[in-house]
Amino acid sequence: MPTYEFRLVLGDSITLDESLAERLFEAGCDDGTLFSSEGVATVGFAREADSLEDAVRSAVRDVMSTGVRVARVESSEDRVYSQINAELATR
């Protein structure tokens, strides 16, 4: 199964702490790395899936199951993201 790399930019004002890292891990984000740059919290993923869309959608679902809002998807390859970003903008 291929591995897809992308980032989920988290919405709102997120505090990066051990509690958030644990919640994300328990939600299935053990293939993600939580980081912040210029006050913007992001989870970088290297996720195995059948397709890029499956990888991104499952990561969004996992992150949002913790109560954290996903603002947008970023990557050097912007093939599937515009559709998902449009959906996230309405949440």
CSV table of C-alpha atoms in Angstrom, one decimal:
chain,number,residue,atom,x,y,z
A,1,MET,CA,0.0,0.0,0.0
A,2,PRO,CA,1.4,3.4,-0.9
A,3,THR,CA,2.3,6.1,1.7
A,4,TYR,CA,1.0,9.7,1.2
A,5,GLU,CA,2.5,12.7,2.8
A,6,PHE,CA,0.5,15.8,3.7
A,7,ARG,CA,-0.3,18.3,6.5
A,8,LEU,CA,-3.5,19.1,8.2
A,9,VAL,CA,-3.6,22.7,9.5
A,10,LEU,CA,-5.6,22.8,12.7
A,11,GLY,CA,-8.3,25.5,13.2
A,12,ASP,CA,-8.9,27.9,16.0
A,13,SER,CA,-6.4,28.6,18.7
A,14,ILE,CA,-4.8,25.2,19.6
A,15,THR,CA,-2.4,24.7,22.4
A,16,LEU,CA,0.2,22.1,21.6
A,17,ASP,CA,0.6,19.9,24.7
A,18,GLU,CA,1.0,16.3,25.8
A,19,SER,CA,-2.8,16.0,26.2
A,20,LEU,CA,-3.4,16.9,22.6
A,21,ALA,CA,-0.7,14.6,21.4
A,22,GLU,CA,-2.1,11.7,23.4
A,23,ARG,CA,-5.7,12.3,22.1
A,24,LEU,CA,-4.4,12.4,18.5
A,25,PHE,CA,-2.4,9.2,19.0
A,26,GLU,CA,-5.4,7.4,20.6
A,27,ALA,CA,-7.6,8.5,17.7
A,28,GLY,CA,-5.3,6.8,15.2
A,29,CYS,CA,-2.9,9.5,14.3
A,30,ASP,CA,0.2,7.5,15.3
A,31,ASP,CA,1.5,8.3,11.8
A,32,GLY,CA,1.3,12.0,12.4
A,33,THR,CA,3.7,14.6,13.8
A,34,LEU,CA,2.2,17.5,15.7
A,35,PHE,CA,4.1,20.8,15.3
A,36,SER,CA,3.6,24.6,15.3
A,37,SER,CA,5.0,27.3,13.1
A,38,GLU,CA,4.3,31.0,13.6
A,39,GLY,CA,1.4,30.1,15.9
A,40,VAL,CA,-0.2,27.8,13.5
A,41,ALA,CA,-0.7,24.2,14.7
A,42,THR,CA,-0.3,21.5,12.1
A,43,VAL,CA,-0.2,17.7,12.0
A,44,GLY,CA,2.2,16.2,9.3
A,45,PHE,CA,1.2,12.8,8.1
A,46,ALA,CA,2.8,9.9,6.3
A,47,ARG,CA,-0.3,7.7,5.9
A,48,GLU,CA,-0.7,4.4,4.1
A,49,ALA,CA,-3.9,4.1,2.2
A,50,ASP,CA,-5.3,2.8,-1.1
A,51,SER,CA,-5.4,6.4,-2.5
A,52,LEU,CA,-4.4,9.9,-1.6
A,53,GLU,CA,-8.0,10.8,-1.0
A,54,ASP,CA,-8.5,7.9,1.4
A,55,ALA,CA,-5.4,8.9,3.3
A,56,VAL,CA,-6.4,12.5,3.6
A,57,ARG,CA,-10.1,11.8,4.5
A,58,SER,CA,-9.2,9.2,7.1
A,59,ALA,CA,-6.7,11.6,8.7
A,60,VAL,CA,-9.2,14.4,8.8
A,61,ARG,CA,-11.8,12.1,10.4
A,62,ASP,CA,-9.3,10.9,13.0
A,63,VAL,CA,-8.2,14.4,14.0
A,64,MET,CA,-11.8,15.8,14.1
A,65,SER,CA,-12.8,12.8,16.3
A,66,THR,CA,-10.7,14.4,19.0
A,67,GLY,CA,-12.8,17.6,18.9
A,68,VAL,CA,-10.1,19.5,17.0
A,69,ARG,CA,-11.2,21.4,13.9
A,70,VAL,CA,-9.2,20.9,10.7
A,71,ALA,CA,-8.9,24.2,8.7
A,72,ARG,CA,-7.3,22.9,5.6
A,73,VAL,CA,-5.0,20.4,3.9
A,74,GLU,CA,-1.6,21.3,2.6
A,75,SER,CA,1.0,19.4,0.5
A,76,SER,CA,3.4,19.9,-2.3
A,77,GLU,CA,0.9,17.9,-4.4
A,78,ASP,CA,-2.4,19.7,-4.5
A,79,ARG,CA,-4.5,17.2,-6.4
A,80,VAL,CA,-7.4,16.2,-4.0
A,81,TYR,CA,-7.2,19.0,-1.5
A,82,SER,CA,-9.3,21.7,-3.1
A,83,GLN,CA,-12.5,19.5,-2.8
A,84,ILE,CA,-11.7,18.6,0.9
A,85,ASN,CA,-10.7,22.2,1.7
A,86,ALA,CA,-14.1,23.4,0.3
A,87,GLU,CA,-15.9,20.9,2.6
A,88,LEU,CA,-13.9,21.9,5.7
A,89,ALA,CA,-14.6,25.6,5.1
A,90,THR,CA,-18.3,24.9,5.6
A,91,ARG,CA,-17.8,23.2,9.0
